[in-house]
Amino acid sequence: MRWASAVEQRRASDYETALYTAHQWESYGIKAEVVEYYTLLSYPVHRRLAIVSPEQSAQELNLTEGSVADDSCTTDPTALLLAYSATGNVTASVVYANFGTQQDFEWLASSNVSLGGKIALVRYGANMRGLKVMAAEKNGMAGVLIYSDPNEDGFTRGPVYPEGFYRPEDSFQRGSVNYIPLYSGDPMTPGWASVEGAARLTYEEVTNVPRVPVLPLSYGPPSSTALWWWWWSRFQSQRGDPTSVG
């Protein structure tokens, strides 16, 4: 495990880890075989996140992960990506939607908060990240930002890495946002193996991936913290309540 986790394992990279694992099994007398699969994968090209309005709040938000000097996995991290996010450029207001459950979006709608065409700011926890995006898209939202809540995985739970086990403020959660309840695995080969020569859906026929862009956020400033306070001040103002940002 130490060898396998010493460096970041990038998807569709060379066979080094696969061959090492097969060799280890064979050294224990267990027959092992390396099999190739040809799946739809996504890779980051360019990412930018900024508050552009009002002018006095305009700022670029952090999409750079911190590093730990003696941890090789953090000194050359993979670019931030939530796999299967759609490509897109969205400029819209942000709506905070708690955990991004369907119940959260229904509560917002019942509170007369407009959702259509907006960007959802949701936190990790309570449900899978793909379900958050699925619910946001179902409610007509144009993009999703998912941040790590320190109350779920951060300094409020205990010491953060490297002193402890919890997530530091400049760490971003990666993963997939495909719609697993519809079907899991390779989006283009639902129900059958994605081996060479297999029949495949076109991307337009795929139904288990988002059609809106999605980005992960850390909980440290200037990232989800700035967005949350920006949204809260706007929400209170729209309700006619006094705005307090501190």
PDB file of C-alpha atoms in Angstrom:
ATOM      1  CA  MET A   1       0.000   0.000   0.000  1.00  0.00           C
ATOM      2  CA  ARG A   2       2.824   2.423   0.774  1.00  0.00           C
ATOM      3  CA  TRP A   3       4.315   1.860  -2.694  1.00  0.00           C
ATOM      4  CA  ALA A   4       0.961   2.210  -4.470  1.00  0.00           C
ATOM      5  CA  SER A   5       0.000   5.399  -2.641  1.00  0.00           C
ATOM      6  CA  ALA A   6       3.413   7.100  -2.780  1.00  0.00           C
ATOM      7  CA  VAL A   7       2.535   8.842  -6.054  1.00  0.00           C
ATOM      8  CA  GLU A   8      -0.741  10.004  -7.545  1.00  0.00           C
ATOM      9  CA  GLN A   9      -2.363   7.384  -9.763  1.00  0.00           C
ATOM     10  CA  ARG A  10      -3.669   9.177 -12.837  1.00  0.00           C
ATOM     11  CA  ARG A  11      -6.458   7.532 -14.795  1.00  0.00           C
ATOM     12  CA  ALA A  12      -5.410   5.801 -18.006  1.00  0.00           C
ATOM     13  CA  SER A  13      -1.761   6.074 -17.004  1.00  0.00           C
ATOM     14  CA  ASP A  14       0.829   3.408 -17.713  1.00  0.00           C
ATOM     15  CA  TYR A  15       0.616  -0.152 -16.420  1.00  0.00           C
ATOM     16  CA  GLU A  16       3.111   0.262 -13.600  1.00  0.00           C
ATOM     17  CA  THR A  17       0.643  -0.131 -10.742  1.00  0.00           C
ATOM     18  CA  ALA A  18      -1.380  -2.828 -12.513  1.00  0.00           C
ATOM     19  CA  LEU A  19       1.719  -4.872 -13.326  1.00  0.00           C
ATOM     20  CA  TYR A  20       3.090  -4.449  -9.806  1.00  0.00           C
ATOM     21  CA  THR A  21      -0.204  -5.643  -8.310  1.00  0.00           C
ATOM     22  CA  ALA A  22      -0.385  -8.632 -10.666  1.00  0.00           C
ATOM     23  CA  HIS A  23       3.206  -9.548  -9.827  1.00  0.00           C
ATOM     24  CA  GLN A  24       2.451  -9.382  -6.100  1.00  0.00           C
ATOM     25  CA  TRP A  25      -0.535 -11.718  -6.461  1.00  0.00           C
ATOM     26  CA  GLU A  26       1.508 -14.143  -8.539  1.00  0.00           C
ATOM     27  CA  SER A  27       4.273 -14.122  -5.910  1.00  0.00           C
ATOM     28  CA  TYR A  28       1.641 -15.438  -3.479  1.00  0.00           C
ATOM     29  CA  GLY A  29       0.779 -18.248  -5.880  1.00  0.00           C
ATOM     30  CA  ILE A  30      -2.426 -16.643  -7.153  1.00  0.00           C
ATOM     31  CA  LYS A  31      -2.955 -16.442 -10.908  1.00  0.00           C
ATOM     32  CA  ALA A  32      -3.387 -12.833 -12.078  1.00  0.00           C
ATOM     33  CA  GLU A  33      -4.241 -11.288 -15.441  1.00  0.00           C
ATOM     34  CA  VAL A  34      -4.135  -7.662 -16.599  1.00  0.00           C
ATOM     35  CA  VAL A  35      -7.137  -6.833 -18.808  1.00  0.00           C
ATOM     36  CA  GLU A  36      -7.575  -3.639 -20.842  1.00  0.00           C
ATOM     37  CA  TYR A  37     -10.826  -1.660 -20.893  1.00  0.00           C
ATOM     38  CA  TYR A  38     -11.623   1.312 -23.116  1.00  0.00           C
ATOM     39  CA  THR A  39     -13.776   3.768 -21.208  1.00  0.00           C
ATOM     40  CA  LEU A  40     -14.941   7.358 -21.503  1.00  0.00           C
ATOM     41  CA  LEU A  41     -12.715   9.539 -19.310  1.00  0.00           C
ATOM     42  CA  SER A  42     -12.540  13.271 -18.694  1.00  0.00           C
ATOM     43  CA  TYR A  43      -9.489  15.452 -18.217  1.00  0.00           C
ATOM     44  CA  PRO A  44      -9.186  19.064 -17.040  1.00  0.00           C
ATOM     45  CA  VAL A  45      -8.108  21.632 -19.619  1.00  0.00           C
ATOM     46  CA  HIS A  46      -8.799  25.029 -18.055  1.00  0.00           C
ATOM     47  CA  ARG A  47     -10.591  26.103 -14.891  1.00  0.00           C
ATOM     48  CA  ARG A  48     -11.440  29.540 -13.551  1.00  0.00           C
ATOM     49  CA  LEU A  49     -13.745  30.653 -10.769  1.00  0.00           C
ATOM     50  CA  ALA A  50     -14.398  34.292  -9.937  1.00  0.00           C
ATOM     51  CA  ILE A  51     -16.904  36.626  -8.341  1.00  0.00           C
ATOM     52  CA  VAL A  52     -17.479  39.264 -11.021  1.00  0.00           C
ATOM     53  CA  SER A  53     -20.348  41.288  -9.565  1.00  0.00           C
ATOM     54  CA  PRO A  54     -20.848  43.555  -7.721  1.00  0.00           C
ATOM     55  CA  GLU A  55     -17.593  45.297  -8.542  1.00  0.00           C
ATOM     56  CA  GLN A  56     -16.586  45.817  -4.904  1.00  0.00           C
ATOM     57  CA  SER A  57     -16.756  42.046  -4.310  1.00  0.00           C
ATOM     58  CA  ALA A  58     -14.955  41.020  -7.515  1.00  0.00           C
ATOM     59  CA  GLN A  59     -12.149  38.538  -6.912  1.00  0.00           C
ATOM     60  CA  GLU A  60     -10.541  35.404  -8.301  1.00  0.00           C
ATOM     61  CA  LEU A  61     -11.265  32.357  -6.145  1.00  0.00           C
ATOM     62  CA  ASN A  62      -8.693  29.757  -5.223  1.00  0.00           C
ATOM     63  CA  LEU A  63      -8.448  26.593  -7.322  1.00  0.00           C
ATOM     64  CA  THR A  64      -4.916  25.695  -6.236  1.00  0.00           C
ATOM     65  CA  GLU A  65      -4.372  22.921  -3.732  1.00  0.00           C
ATOM     66  CA  GLY A  66      -1.886  23.238  -0.890  1.00  0.00           C
ATOM     67  CA  SER A  67       1.101  20.940  -0.466  1.00  0.00           C
ATOM     68  CA  VAL A  68       2.903  19.160   2.355  1.00  0.00           C
ATOM     69  CA  ALA A  69       6.692  19.157   2.051  1.00  0.00           C
ATOM     70  CA  ASP A  70       7.273  15.478   2.863  1.00  0.00           C
ATOM     71  CA  ASP A  71       4.216  14.129   1.001  1.00  0.00           C
ATOM     72  CA  SER A  72       5.006  13.514  -2.663  1.00  0.00           C
ATOM     73  CA  CYS A  73       1.312  13.158  -3.527  1.00  0.00           C
ATOM     74  CA  THR A  74       0.707  16.803  -2.607  1.00  0.00           C
ATOM     75  CA  THR A  75       3.745  18.353  -4.285  1.00  0.00           C
ATOM     76  CA  ASP A  76       2.578  17.430  -7.811  1.00  0.00           C
ATOM     77  CA  PRO A  77      -1.196  17.037  -7.500  1.00  0.00           C
ATOM     78  CA  THR A  78      -3.530  16.199 -10.339  1.00  0.00           C
ATOM     79  CA  ALA A  79      -5.390  19.263 -11.613  1.00  0.00           C
ATOM     80  CA  LEU A  80      -8.730  19.792  -9.908  1.00  0.00           C
ATOM     81  CA  LEU A  81     -11.526  17.867 -11.564  1.00  0.00           C
ATOM     82  CA  LEU A  82     -14.820  16.203 -10.781  1.00  0.00           C
ATOM     83  CA  ALA A  83     -14.915  13.495 -13.405  1.00  0.00           C
ATOM     84  CA  TYR A  84     -17.681  13.637 -16.023  1.00  0.00           C
ATOM     85  CA  SER A  85     -18.459  17.285 -15.321  1.00  0.00           C
ATOM     86  CA  ALA A  86     -19.672  18.998 -18.464  1.00  0.00           C
ATOM     87  CA  THR A  87     -17.522  21.581 -20.205  1.00  0.00           C
ATOM     88  CA  GLY A  88     -18.964  25.060 -20.013  1.00  0.00           C
ATOM     89  CA  ASN A  89     -18.657  28.735 -19.152  1.00  0.00           C
ATOM     90  CA  VAL A  90     -21.358  29.981 -16.787  1.00  0.00           C
ATOM     91  CA  THR A  91     -21.822  33.482 -15.401  1.00  0.00           C
ATOM     92  CA  ALA A  92     -24.753  33.552 -12.988  1.00  0.00           C
ATOM     93  CA  SER A  93     -25.839  34.253  -9.434  1.00  0.00           C
ATOM     94  CA  VAL A  94     -24.994  31.715  -6.731  1.00  0.00           C
ATOM     95  CA  VAL A  95     -27.604  29.975  -4.574  1.00  0.00           C
ATOM     96  CA  TYR A  96     -26.507  28.131  -1.430  1.00  0.00           C
ATOM     97  CA  ALA A  97     -28.323  24.772  -1.347  1.00  0.00           C
ATOM     98  CA  ASN A  98     -27.016  23.076   1.811  1.00  0.00           C
ATOM     99  CA  PHE A  99     -26.207  19.404   0.986  1.00  0.00           C
ATOM    100  CA  GLY A 100     -27.833  19.616  -2.435  1.00  0.00           C
ATOM    101  CA  THR A 101     -30.526  17.038  -1.727  1.00  0.00           C
ATOM    102  CA  GLN A 102     -33.844  17.167  -3.560  1.00  0.00           C
ATOM    103  CA  GLN A 103     -35.418  18.226  -0.253  1.00  0.00           C
ATOM    104  CA  ASP A 104     -32.972  21.152  -0.017  1.00  0.00           C
ATOM    105  CA  PHE A 105     -33.929  22.381  -3.484  1.00  0.00           C
ATOM    106  CA  GLU A 106     -37.629  21.961  -2.693  1.00  0.00           C
ATOM    107  CA  TRP A 107     -37.170  24.062   0.467  1.00  0.00           C
ATOM    108  CA  LEU A 108     -35.478  26.807  -1.541  1.00  0.00           C
ATOM    109  CA  ALA A 109     -38.265  26.776  -4.113  1.00  0.00           C
ATOM    110  CA  SER A 110     -40.900  26.948  -1.346  1.00  0.00           C
ATOM    111  CA  SER A 111     -39.007  29.944   0.081  1.00  0.00           C
ATOM    112  CA  ASN A 112     -39.366  31.718  -3.282  1.00  0.00           C
ATOM    113  CA  VAL A 113     -35.670  31.446  -4.102  1.00  0.00           C
ATOM    114  CA  SER A 114     -35.198  31.416  -7.876  1.00  0.00           C
ATOM    115  CA  LEU A 115     -33.143  28.409  -9.014  1.00  0.00           C
ATOM    116  CA  GLY A 116     -33.335  28.341 -12.809  1.00  0.00           C
ATOM    117  CA  GLY A 117     -30.114  29.342 -14.543  1.00  0.00           C
ATOM    118  CA  LYS A 118     -28.264  29.883 -11.233  1.00  0.00           C
ATOM    119  CA  ILE A 119     -25.127  28.219  -9.845  1.00  0.00           C
ATOM    120  CA  ALA A 120     -25.677  25.911  -6.862  1.00  0.00           C
ATOM    121  CA  LEU A 121     -23.205  26.085  -3.969  1.00  0.00           C
ATOM    122  CA  VAL A 122     -23.492  22.844  -1.997  1.00  0.00           C
ATOM    123  CA  ARG A 123     -21.423  21.069   0.611  1.00  0.00           C
ATOM    124  CA  TYR A 124     -20.139  17.526   0.744  1.00  0.00           C
ATOM    125  CA  GLY A 125     -22.042  15.143   3.010  1.00  0.00           C
ATOM    126  CA  ALA A 126     -25.510  13.530   3.323  1.00  0.00           C
ATOM    127  CA  ASN A 127     -25.544  12.202  -0.258  1.00  0.00           C
ATOM    128  CA  MET A 128     -23.200  11.332  -3.097  1.00  0.00           C
ATOM    129  CA  ARG A 129     -21.704  14.188  -5.101  1.00  0.00           C
ATOM    130  CA  GLY A 130     -23.347  12.948  -8.293  1.00  0.00           C
ATOM    131  CA  LEU A 131     -26.770  13.087  -6.626  1.00  0.00           C
ATOM    132  CA  LYS A 132     -26.153  16.722  -5.683  1.00  0.00           C
ATOM    133  CA  VAL A 133     -25.458  17.605  -9.305  1.00  0.00           C
ATOM    134  CA  MET A 134     -28.364  15.481 -10.519  1.00  0.00           C
ATOM    135  CA  ALA A 135     -30.784  17.324  -8.200  1.00  0.00           C
ATOM    136  CA  ALA A 136     -29.369  20.725  -9.188  1.00  0.00           C
ATOM    137  CA  GLU A 137     -29.717  19.957 -12.885  1.00  0.00           C
ATOM    138  CA  LYS A 138     -33.249  18.626 -12.326  1.00  0.00           C
ATOM    139  CA  ASN A 139     -34.128  21.984 -10.786  1.00  0.00           C
ATOM    140  CA  GLY A 140     -32.828  23.917 -13.775  1.00  0.00           C
ATOM    141  CA  MET A 141     -29.512  25.097 -12.363  1.00  0.00           C
ATOM    142  CA  ALA A 142     -26.682  25.981 -14.744  1.00  0.00           C
ATOM    143  CA  GLY A 143     -23.661  24.858 -12.698  1.00  0.00           C
ATOM    144  CA  VAL A 144     -22.623  23.377  -9.356  1.00  0.00           C
ATOM    145  CA  LEU A 145     -19.845  24.141  -6.863  1.00  0.00           C
ATOM    146  CA  ILE A 146     -19.214  21.500  -4.174  1.00  0.00           C
ATOM    147  CA  TYR A 147     -17.136  22.432  -1.146  1.00  0.00           C
ATOM    148  CA  SER A 148     -15.725  20.449   1.749  1.00  0.00           C
ATOM    149  CA  ASP A 149     -17.445  21.448   4.993  1.00  0.00           C
ATOM    150  CA  PRO A 150     -15.058  21.512   7.986  1.00  0.00           C
ATOM    151  CA  ASN A 151     -17.966  20.371  10.168  1.00  0.00           C
ATOM    152  CA  GLU A 152     -18.008  17.142   8.157  1.00  0.00           C
ATOM    153  CA  ASP A 153     -14.285  16.748   7.431  1.00  0.00           C
ATOM    154  CA  GLY A 154     -12.038  19.482   8.800  1.00  0.00           C
ATOM    155  CA  PHE A 155     -10.635  21.334  11.792  1.00  0.00           C
ATOM    156  CA  THR A 156     -13.879  21.230  13.792  1.00  0.00           C
ATOM    157  CA  ARG A 157     -13.625  17.429  13.909  1.00  0.00           C
ATOM    158  CA  GLY A 158      -9.982  17.271  15.011  1.00  0.00           C
ATOM    159  CA  PRO A 159      -6.392  17.947  13.888  1.00  0.00           C
ATOM    160  CA  VAL A 160      -6.015  18.245  10.111  1.00  0.00           C
ATOM    161  CA  TYR A 161      -3.434  16.519   7.920  1.00  0.00           C
ATOM    162  CA  PRO A 162      -0.472  16.103   8.365  1.00  0.00           C
ATOM    163  CA  GLU A 163      -0.893  16.420  12.157  1.00  0.00           C
ATOM    164  CA  GLY A 164      -4.202  14.524  12.096  1.00  0.00           C
ATOM    165  CA  PHE A 165      -6.619  12.659   9.855  1.00  0.00           C
ATOM    166  CA  TYR A 166      -8.965  15.473   8.856  1.00  0.00           C
ATOM    167  CA  ARG A 167      -8.987  17.657   5.748  1.00  0.00           C
ATOM    168  CA  PRO A 168      -6.959  20.914   5.769  1.00  0.00           C
ATOM    169  CA  GLU A 169      -8.504  24.138   4.497  1.00  0.00           C
ATOM    170  CA  ASP A 170      -6.637  24.125   1.170  1.00  0.00           C
ATOM    171  CA  SER A 171      -7.561  20.548   0.223  1.00  0.00           C
ATOM    172  CA  PHE A 172     -10.068  19.725  -2.526  1.00  0.00           C
ATOM    173  CA  GLN A 173     -12.139  16.552  -2.850  1.00  0.00           C
ATOM    174  CA  ARG A 174     -11.972  14.896  -6.233  1.00  0.00           C
ATOM    175  CA  GLY A 175     -14.138  12.109  -7.598  1.00  0.00           C
ATOM    176  CA  SER A 176     -16.874  11.355 -10.082  1.00  0.00           C
ATOM    177  CA  VAL A 177     -20.198  13.140 -10.512  1.00  0.00           C
ATOM    178  CA  ASN A 178     -21.826  10.625 -12.831  1.00  0.00           C
ATOM    179  CA  TYR A 179     -25.425   9.701 -12.066  1.00  0.00           C
ATOM    180  CA  ILE A 180     -24.946   6.266 -10.510  1.00  0.00           C
ATOM    181  CA  PRO A 181     -28.678   5.707  -9.765  1.00  0.00           C
ATOM    182  CA  LEU A 182     -29.249   5.615 -13.529  1.00  0.00           C
ATOM    183  CA  TYR A 183     -26.331   3.247 -14.155  1.00  0.00           C
ATOM    184  CA  SER A 184     -22.717   2.920 -13.074  1.00  0.00           C
ATOM    185  CA  GLY A 185     -19.507   2.151 -14.899  1.00  0.00           C
ATOM    186  CA  ASP A 186     -18.434   3.419 -18.304  1.00  0.00           C
ATOM    187  CA  PRO A 187     -21.110   5.886 -19.485  1.00  0.00           C
ATOM    188  CA  MET A 188     -20.869   4.668 -23.076  1.00  0.00           C
ATOM    189  CA  THR A 189     -21.311   0.954 -22.339  1.00  0.00           C
ATOM    190  CA  PRO A 190     -24.210   0.611 -19.871  1.00  0.00           C
ATOM    191  CA  GLY A 191     -24.696  -3.025 -18.903  1.00  0.00           C
ATOM    192  CA  TRP A 192     -21.811  -4.506 -20.867  1.00  0.00           C
ATOM    193  CA  ALA A 193     -18.013  -4.526 -20.684  1.00  0.00           C
ATOM    194  CA  SER A 194     -16.137  -1.687 -22.379  1.00  0.00           C
ATOM    195  CA  VAL A 195     -13.613  -3.935 -24.096  1.00  0.00           C
ATOM    196  CA  GLU A 196     -12.064  -3.133 -27.448  1.00  0.00           C
ATOM    197  CA  GLY A 197     -14.622  -3.441 -30.235  1.00  0.00           C
ATOM    198  CA  ALA A 198     -17.665  -3.273 -27.944  1.00  0.00           C
ATOM    199  CA  ALA A 199     -20.765  -1.387 -29.074  1.00  0.00           C
ATOM    200  CA  ARG A 200     -20.888   2.117 -27.600  1.00  0.00           C
ATOM    201  CA  LEU A 201     -23.379   4.900 -27.106  1.00  0.00           C
ATOM    202  CA  THR A 202     -22.553   8.290 -28.545  1.00  0.00           C
ATOM    203  CA  TYR A 203     -21.923  11.035 -25.997  1.00  0.00           C
ATOM    204  CA  GLU A 204     -25.282  12.568 -26.936  1.00  0.00           C
ATOM    205  CA  GLU A 205     -26.988   9.265 -26.041  1.00  0.00           C
ATOM    206  CA  VAL A 206     -25.323   8.996 -22.624  1.00  0.00           C
ATOM    207  CA  THR A 207     -27.773   9.732 -19.788  1.00  0.00           C
ATOM    208  CA  ASN A 208     -25.719   9.264 -16.605  1.00  0.00           C
ATOM    209  CA  VAL A 209     -23.388  12.278 -16.803  1.00  0.00           C
ATOM    210  CA  PRO A 210     -24.112  15.951 -16.036  1.00  0.00           C
ATOM    211  CA  ARG A 211     -24.778  18.489 -18.772  1.00  0.00           C
ATOM    212  CA  VAL A 212     -23.688  21.333 -16.486  1.00  0.00           C
ATOM    213  CA  PRO A 213     -20.151  22.252 -15.336  1.00  0.00           C
ATOM    214  CA  VAL A 214     -19.133  21.245 -11.804  1.00  0.00           C
ATOM    215  CA  LEU A 215     -16.113  22.288  -9.713  1.00  0.00           C
ATOM    216  CA  PRO A 216     -14.827  21.226  -6.278  1.00  0.00           C
ATOM    217  CA  LEU A 217     -13.902  23.842  -3.680  1.00  0.00           C
ATOM    218  CA  SER A 218     -11.893  23.855  -0.488  1.00  0.00           C
ATOM    219  CA  TYR A 219     -13.345  25.379   2.658  1.00  0.00           C
ATOM    220  CA  GLY A 220     -10.496  27.863   3.066  1.00  0.00           C
ATOM    221  CA  PRO A 221     -10.532  31.452   1.781  1.00  0.00           C
ATOM    222  CA  PRO A 222     -10.686  32.770  -0.821  1.00  0.00           C
ATOM    223  CA  SER A 223     -12.909  29.928  -1.974  1.00  0.00           C
ATOM    224  CA  SER A 224     -16.194  28.602  -0.607  1.00  0.00           C
ATOM    225  CA  THR A 225     -16.068  31.016   2.342  1.00  0.00           C
ATOM    226  CA  ALA A 226     -16.197  34.068   0.076  1.00  0.00           C
ATOM    227  CA  LEU A 227     -18.981  32.582  -2.047  1.00  0.00           C
ATOM    228  CA  TRP A 228     -21.069  31.614   0.961  1.00  0.00           C
ATOM    229  CA  TRP A 229     -20.945  35.088   2.505  1.00  0.00           C
ATOM    230  CA  TRP A 230     -21.619  36.678  -0.868  1.00  0.00           C
ATOM    231  CA  TRP A 231     -24.730  34.528  -1.302  1.00  0.00           C
ATOM    232  CA  TRP A 232     -25.946  35.038   2.272  1.00  0.00           C
ATOM    233  CA  SER A 233     -25.683  38.825   2.043  1.00  0.00           C
ATOM    234  CA  ARG A 234     -27.643  38.785  -1.228  1.00  0.00           C
ATOM    235  CA  PHE A 235     -30.284  36.416   0.207  1.00  0.00           C
ATOM    236  CA  GLN A 236     -30.815  38.536   3.318  1.00  0.00           C
ATOM    237  CA  SER A 237     -31.007  41.680   1.208  1.00  0.00           C
ATOM    238  CA  GLN A 238     -33.641  40.149  -1.071  1.00  0.00           C
ATOM    239  CA  ARG A 239     -35.699  39.139   1.969  1.00  0.00           C
ATOM    240  CA  GLY A 240     -35.517  42.687   3.297  1.00  0.00           C
ATOM    241  CA  ASP A 241     -33.405  41.647   6.274  1.00  0.00           C
ATOM    242  CA  PRO A 242     -30.265  43.534   7.298  1.00  0.00           C
ATOM    243  CA  THR A 243     -27.033  42.259   5.815  1.00  0.00           C
ATOM    244  CA  SER A 244     -24.220  41.346   8.161  1.00  0.00           C
ATOM    245  CA  VAL A 245     -20.932  40.039   6.848  1.00  0.00           C
ATOM    246  CA  GLY A 246     -18.152  39.342   9.301  1.00  0.00           C
TER     247      GLY A 246
END
